[in-house]
């Protein structure tokens, strides 16, 4: 975990994560989306909706957390490295939520580079080589996000970045398990494709989350909305 550099764009947003109370877990989620609210094309292609500045911010976020978490869907489609390469700092632990053990042993996230690799699953299995397997209870195939946060915190991983995809982040928000949401809008219009957040349906618009939000221009083509979700209840 590295301290945020005060001279970088959105340094305040990064500092909120880096200086969070280390005693309790702190969860930040990030989603890069187009102006029309898509996180990928219909075929799942998402590289890159954001420009260089948005990517730089994501890598800076990785550098200030202890663990980066993605769902099995993102591993299957993107084969991401989940390391810090575009910013100073060490790579956090890499965590994949894979309840059915469908993630194979060949992904880039499994690189033996000194960072811990953890699979969160619902059924005991050997797991990919080099990864710790953490078995948690599931209901209807869903593992409670708060159980995942607690399991990571028990391993000393208290600053947690939920990096995607949309289904994983949505479940964490629905469970009230996200402190801050970093929505990065790239100046891109896709016009079709996979939607961003899909939360539990609302009965009334008055129940919508209305987070206190800070806005940062990251560069010429990316805008960060840093939303405080901890106290963002509807009316
Ligand atoms: N724009 C961005 O910032 C961004 C970031 C990351 C990914 N993406 C894109 O997003 C797409 C993938 O996203 P996605 O929403 O389809 O998938 P995802 O969120 O990556 O993965 C969802 C899957 O992860 C497992 N999972 C996650 N949370 C779980 C929980 N609490 N309990 C049990 N299982 C859980 C489940 O696996 P099972 O299906 O095995 O049950 C679930 O179906 C790709 O196209 C990728 O390119 C975009």
Tab-separated table of C-alpha atoms and ligand atoms in Angstrom:
chain	number	residue	atom	x	y	z
A	1	UNK	CA	0.000	0.000	0.000
A	2	UNK	CA	1.441	3.341	-1.127
A	3	UNK	CA	0.431	6.831	0.014
A	4	UNK	CA	-1.266	8.932	-2.669
A	5	UNK	CA	0.944	11.619	-4.263
A	6	UNK	CA	-0.608	15.061	-3.609
A	7	UNK	CA	0.307	16.349	-7.094
A	8	UNK	CA	-1.719	13.782	-9.035
A	9	UNK	CA	-5.189	14.506	-10.432
A	10	UNK	CA	-7.899	13.421	-7.977
A	11	UNK	CA	-5.294	13.232	-5.201
A	12	UNK	CA	-8.031	13.935	-2.628
A	13	UNK	CA	-10.113	11.028	-3.880
A	14	UNK	CA	-7.085	8.746	-3.601
A	15	UNK	CA	-6.167	10.105	-0.173
A	16	UNK	CA	-9.655	9.228	1.145
A	17	UNK	CA	-8.820	5.602	0.388
A	18	UNK	CA	-5.164	5.697	1.440
A	19	UNK	CA	-5.865	7.362	4.799
A	20	UNK	CA	-9.039	5.450	5.690
A	21	UNK	CA	-9.225	4.192	9.274
A	22	UNK	CA	-7.030	1.050	9.162
A	23	UNK	CA	-8.993	-0.545	11.995
A	24	UNK	CA	-12.099	-1.299	9.953
A	25	UNK	CA	-12.297	-2.413	6.313
A	26	UNK	CA	-12.746	0.288	3.672
A	27	UNK	CA	-14.200	-0.652	0.308
A	28	UNK	CA	-13.891	1.420	-2.861
A	29	UNK	CA	-15.483	0.276	-6.121
A	30	UNK	CA	-14.534	1.608	-9.546
A	31	UNK	CA	-16.287	1.393	-12.863
A	32	UNK	CA	-15.175	2.877	-16.154
A	33	UNK	CA	-18.153	3.673	-18.337
A	34	UNK	CA	-19.135	5.455	-21.499
A	35	UNK	CA	-21.180	8.652	-21.568
A	36	UNK	CA	-24.220	6.469	-22.264
A	37	UNK	CA	-23.583	4.254	-19.241
A	38	UNK	CA	-22.050	1.153	-20.874
A	39	UNK	CA	-19.128	-0.759	-19.395
A	40	UNK	CA	-18.476	-2.993	-22.408
A	41	UNK	CA	-19.753	-3.823	-25.872
A	42	UNK	CA	-22.273	-6.636	-26.332
A	43	UNK	CA	-19.355	-9.024	-26.924
A	44	UNK	CA	-17.768	-7.949	-23.634
A	45	UNK	CA	-14.984	-5.742	-25.035
A	46	UNK	CA	-14.169	-2.969	-22.543
A	47	UNK	CA	-10.587	-2.015	-23.416
A	48	UNK	CA	-10.613	0.875	-23.399
A	49	UNK	CA	-13.669	2.949	-22.692
A	50	UNK	CA	-11.528	5.375	-20.700
A	51	UNK	CA	-8.483	7.262	-21.908
A	52	UNK	CA	-4.964	7.199	-20.485
A	53	UNK	CA	-5.874	9.426	-17.524
A	54	UNK	CA	-8.689	7.142	-16.420
A	55	UNK	CA	-6.358	4.159	-16.617
A	56	UNK	CA	-3.696	6.052	-14.666
A	57	UNK	CA	-6.263	6.709	-11.939
A	58	UNK	CA	-7.214	3.037	-11.779
A	59	UNK	CA	-3.563	2.038	-11.328
A	60	UNK	CA	-3.125	4.699	-8.621
A	61	UNK	CA	-6.165	3.268	-6.867
A	62	UNK	CA	-4.638	-0.214	-7.024
A	63	UNK	CA	-1.469	1.212	-5.471
A	64	UNK	CA	-3.310	2.528	-2.378
A	65	UNK	CA	-5.286	-0.626	-1.559
A	66	UNK	CA	-4.335	-3.952	-0.001
A	67	UNK	CA	-6.486	-6.065	-2.323
A	68	UNK	CA	-8.137	-5.779	-5.737
A	69	UNK	CA	-11.253	-7.905	-6.294
A	70	UNK	CA	-12.940	-8.953	-9.554
A	71	UNK	CA	-15.671	-11.410	-10.478
A	72	UNK	CA	-15.121	-14.599	-12.452
A	73	UNK	CA	-16.778	-12.960	-15.465
A	74	UNK	CA	-14.047	-10.351	-15.786
A	75	UNK	CA	-11.322	-13.007	-15.573
A	76	UNK	CA	-13.069	-15.019	-18.309
A	77	UNK	CA	-13.504	-12.084	-20.696
A	78	UNK	CA	-10.514	-9.795	-19.999
A	79	UNK	CA	-7.771	-12.016	-18.520
A	80	UNK	CA	-6.526	-8.952	-16.579
A	81	UNK	CA	-3.148	-8.681	-14.813
A	82	UNK	CA	-4.558	-6.547	-11.945
A	83	UNK	CA	-1.082	-5.166	-11.167
A	84	UNK	CA	0.230	-1.608	-10.681
A	85	UNK	CA	2.108	-0.644	-13.840
A	86	UNK	CA	1.131	2.941	-14.682
A	87	UNK	CA	1.855	4.451	-11.249
A	88	UNK	CA	4.445	4.125	-8.498
A	89	UNK	CA	3.672	1.560	-5.824
A	90	UNK	CA	3.394	-2.121	-5.130
A	91	UNK	CA	0.708	-4.383	-6.560
A	92	UNK	CA	-2.024	-5.384	-4.086
A	93	UNK	CA	-3.250	-8.904	-3.435
A	94	UNK	CA	-5.436	-10.174	-6.281
A	95	UNK	CA	-8.784	-11.712	-5.401
A	96	UNK	CA	-11.267	-13.461	-7.703
A	97	UNK	CA	-14.833	-14.325	-6.686
A	98	UNK	CA	-15.401	-17.691	-8.327
A	99	UNK	CA	-18.255	-19.491	-6.539
A	100	UNK	CA	-18.397	-22.425	-8.975
A	101	UNK	CA	-14.682	-22.951	-9.538
A	102	UNK	CA	-14.885	-22.069	-13.239
A	103	UNK	CA	-11.702	-19.985	-13.367
A	104	UNK	CA	-8.844	-22.050	-14.797
A	105	UNK	CA	-5.166	-22.113	-13.930
A	106	UNK	CA	-3.787	-20.076	-16.826
A	107	UNK	CA	-4.877	-16.489	-16.129
A	108	UNK	CA	-2.458	-13.546	-16.016
A	109	UNK	CA	-3.752	-12.668	-12.525
A	110	UNK	CA	-2.008	-15.824	-11.269
A	111	UNK	CA	1.486	-14.561	-12.143
A	112	UNK	CA	3.941	-15.438	-9.380
A	113	UNK	CA	5.187	-11.879	-8.762
A	114	UNK	CA	5.086	-11.751	-4.975
A	115	UNK	CA	1.478	-10.548	-4.660
A	116	UNK	CA	-0.987	-12.874	-2.924
A	117	UNK	CA	-3.622	-14.529	-5.088
A	118	UNK	CA	-6.901	-15.563	-3.488
A	119	UNK	CA	-9.987	-17.340	-4.827
A	120	UNK	CA	-13.257	-16.770	-2.971
A	121	UNK	CA	-15.484	-19.755	-3.654
A	122	UNK	CA	-18.577	-21.539	-2.379
A	123	UNK	CA	-17.362	-25.111	-2.739
A	124	UNK	CA	-14.066	-26.624	-1.629
A	125	UNK	CA	-11.763	-27.300	-4.563
A	126	UNK	CA	-8.023	-27.241	-5.174
A	127	UNK	CA	-8.101	-23.851	-6.897
A	128	UNK	CA	-5.568	-22.572	-9.421
A	129	UNK	CA	-1.847	-23.066	-8.712
A	130	UNK	CA	-0.366	-20.574	-6.247
A	131	UNK	CA	-3.737	-19.249	-5.080
A	132	UNK	CA	-5.212	-19.502	-1.594
A	133	UNK	CA	-8.754	-20.882	-1.671
A	134	UNK	CA	-11.244	-19.296	0.745
A	135	UNK	CA	-14.562	-21.133	1.029
A	136	UNK	CA	-17.550	-19.060	2.175
A	137	UNK	CA	-21.226	-19.966	2.534
A	138	UNK	CA	-23.513	-19.151	-0.388
A	139	UNK	CA	-27.254	-18.778	-0.760
A	140	UNK	CA	-28.648	-19.417	-4.249
A	141	UNK	CA	-25.064	-19.245	-5.511
A	142	UNK	CA	-24.490	-15.792	-4.009
A	143	UNK	CA	-21.783	-15.198	-1.404
A	144	UNK	CA	-22.623	-12.288	0.894
A	145	UNK	CA	-20.312	-9.368	0.006
A	146	UNK	CA	-19.896	-8.532	3.704
A	147	UNK	CA	-18.588	-12.073	4.303
A	148	UNK	CA	-16.030	-11.516	1.531
A	149	UNK	CA	-14.916	-8.222	3.078
A	150	UNK	CA	-14.646	-9.853	6.515
A	151	UNK	CA	-12.624	-12.789	5.135
A	152	UNK	CA	-10.164	-10.402	3.460
A	153	UNK	CA	-9.935	-8.181	6.549
A	154	UNK	CA	-9.148	-11.278	8.621
A	155	UNK	CA	-6.110	-11.717	6.347
A	156	UNK	CA	-4.976	-8.130	6.965
A	157	UNK	CA	-6.465	-6.870	3.665
A	158	UNK	CA	-8.528	-3.919	4.891
A	159	UNK	CA	-8.431	-1.457	2.003
A	160	UNK	CA	-10.283	-3.231	-0.756
A	161	UNK	CA	-10.856	-2.200	-4.377
A	162	UNK	CA	-13.796	-3.851	-6.140
A	163	UNK	CA	-12.739	-3.392	-9.759
A	164	UNK	CA	-15.530	-5.097	-11.638
A	165	UNK	CA	-17.412	-6.128	-13.440
A	166	UNK	CA	-20.762	-4.477	-13.072
A	167	UNK	CA	-22.503	-7.514	-11.555
A	168	UNK	CA	-19.906	-7.845	-8.824
A	169	UNK	CA	-19.937	-4.135	-7.969
A	170	UNK	CA	-23.741	-4.005	-8.033
A	171	UNK	CA	-23.990	-6.860	-5.514
A	172	UNK	CA	-21.553	-5.101	-3.172
A	173	UNK	CA	-23.532	-1.835	-3.410
A	174	UNK	CA	-26.868	-3.624	-2.872
A	175	UNK	CA	-25.357	-5.206	0.251
A	176	UNK	CA	-24.310	-1.785	1.585
A	177	UNK	CA	-20.696	-2.947	1.523
A	178	UNK	CA	-19.141	-0.058	-0.469
A	179	UNK	CA	-17.777	3.106	1.145
A	180	UNK	CA	-16.935	4.993	-2.049
A	181	UNK	CA	-17.741	4.488	-5.720
A	182	UNK	CA	-15.362	5.868	-8.341
A	183	UNK	CA	-17.335	6.188	-11.570
A	184	UNK	CA	-15.038	7.233	-14.402
A	185	UNK	CA	-16.850	8.498	-17.477
A	186	UNK	CA	-14.849	8.347	-20.698
A	187	UNK	CA	-15.917	10.633	-23.532
A	188	UNK	CA	-17.092	7.640	-25.533
A	189	UNK	CA	-20.583	6.818	-26.778
A	190	UNK	CA	-21.097	3.100	-27.455
A	191	UNK	CA	-24.867	3.178	-27.907
A	192	UNK	CA	-25.340	-0.527	-27.172
A	193	UNK	CA	-23.667	-3.092	-24.963
A	194	UNK	CA	-23.411	-4.106	-21.342
A	195	UNK	CA	-24.976	-1.741	-18.839
A	196	UNK	CA	-23.197	-0.391	-15.793
A	197	UNK	CA	-24.741	-0.741	-12.342
A	198	UNK	CA	-27.880	-2.836	-12.048
A	199	UNK	CA	-29.161	-2.547	-8.493
A	200	UNK	CA	-32.265	-3.966	-6.851
A	201	UNK	CA	-35.351	-2.301	-8.393
A	202	UNK	CA	-36.682	0.732	-6.542
A	203	UNK	CA	-40.320	1.177	-5.559
A	204	UNK	CA	-39.958	4.973	-5.586
A	205	UNK	CA	-37.481	7.408	-7.087
A	206	UNK	CA	-37.251	8.913	-3.608
A	207	UNK	CA	-35.439	5.714	-2.563
A	208	UNK	CA	-32.593	6.301	-5.054
A	209	UNK	CA	-29.087	6.671	-3.656
A	210	UNK	CA	-28.097	10.337	-3.599
A	211	UNK	CA	-24.441	10.218	-2.618
A	212	UNK	CA	-22.390	13.258	-1.721
A	213	UNK	CA	-20.149	13.428	-4.796
A	214	UNK	CA	-16.848	15.092	-5.675
A	215	UNK	CA	-16.080	15.584	-9.363
A	216	UNK	CA	-12.550	15.563	-10.836
A	217	UNK	CA	-11.466	16.137	-14.426
A	218	UNK	CA	-8.710	13.571	-14.917
A	219	UNK	CA	-7.593	14.836	-18.290
A	220	UNK	CA	-9.202	15.884	-21.538
A	221	UNK	CA	-11.370	12.785	-21.915
A	222	UNK	CA	-12.084	11.289	-18.461
A	223	UNK	CA	-14.196	12.594	-15.575
A	224	UNK	CA	-14.212	10.960	-12.145
A	225	UNK	CA	-17.284	11.045	-9.925
A	226	UNK	CA	-16.165	10.060	-6.413
A	227	UNK	CA	-19.395	9.107	-4.628
A	228	UNK	CA	-19.687	8.583	-0.880
A	229	UNK	CA	-22.025	5.619	-0.491
A	230	UNK	CA	-21.668	4.988	3.220
A	231	UNK	CA	-24.446	7.468	4.138
A	232	UNK	CA	-26.159	7.771	0.762
A	233	UNK	CA	-29.650	6.546	1.658
A	234	UNK	CA	-32.657	7.828	-0.233
A	235	UNK	CA	-35.094	10.236	1.402
B	1	LIG	N1	-15.514	-0.848	-17.582
B	1	LIG	C1	-15.012	-1.362	-16.480
B	1	LIG	O1	-14.583	-0.644	-15.555
B	1	LIG	C2	-14.942	-2.853	-16.336
B	1	LIG	C3	-14.275	-3.416	-15.246
B	1	LIG	C4	-14.243	-4.806	-15.133
B	1	LIG	C5	-14.885	-5.571	-16.099
B	1	LIG	N2	-15.499	-4.981	-17.143
B	1	LIG	C6	-16.229	-5.787	-18.128
B	1	LIG	O2	-17.307	-6.369	-17.439
B	1	LIG	C7	-17.638	-7.605	-18.056
B	1	LIG	C8	-17.689	-8.665	-16.985
B	1	LIG	O3	-18.555	-8.207	-15.975
B	1	LIG	P1	-19.775	-9.056	-15.471
B	1	LIG	O4	-20.645	-8.151	-14.705
B	1	LIG	O5	-20.348	-9.802	-16.624
B	1	LIG	O6	-19.058	-10.129	-14.568
B	1	LIG	P2	-18.195	-9.977	-13.217
B	1	LIG	O7	-18.852	-9.010	-12.300
B	1	LIG	O8	-16.771	-9.801	-13.551
B	1	LIG	O9	-18.336	-11.452	-12.647
B	1	LIG	C9	-19.608	-11.888	-12.211
B	1	LIG	C10	-19.449	-13.297	-11.720
B	1	LIG	O10	-18.542	-13.342	-10.612
B	1	LIG	C11	-19.028	-14.206	-9.620
B	1	LIG	N3	-19.446	-13.388	-8.478
B	1	LIG	C12	-19.200	-12.074	-8.273
B	1	LIG	N4	-19.672	-11.675	-7.087
B	1	LIG	C13	-20.233	-12.757	-6.512
B	1	LIG	C14	-20.889	-12.996	-5.261
B	1	LIG	N5	-21.074	-12.035	-4.340
B	1	LIG	N6	-21.346	-14.262	-5.003
B	1	LIG	C15	-21.176	-15.246	-5.896
B	1	LIG	N7	-20.578	-15.075	-7.098
B	1	LIG	C16	-20.099	-13.852	-7.384
B	1	LIG	C17	-20.208	-14.933	-10.257
B	1	LIG	O11	-19.624	-16.027	-10.954
B	1	LIG	P3	-20.471	-17.234	-11.606
B	1	LIG	O12	-21.012	-16.676	-12.881
B	1	LIG	O13	-19.465	-18.313	-11.824
B	1	LIG	O14	-21.557	-17.611	-10.653
B	1	LIG	C18	-20.750	-13.863	-11.182
B	1	LIG	O15	-21.568	-14.324	-12.208
B	1	LIG	C19	-16.569	-7.863	-19.087
B	1	LIG	O16	-17.098	-7.529	-20.348
B	1	LIG	C20	-15.458	-6.917	-18.708
B	1	LIG	O17	-14.739	-6.511	-19.849
B	1	LIG	C21	-15.564	-3.641	-17.280
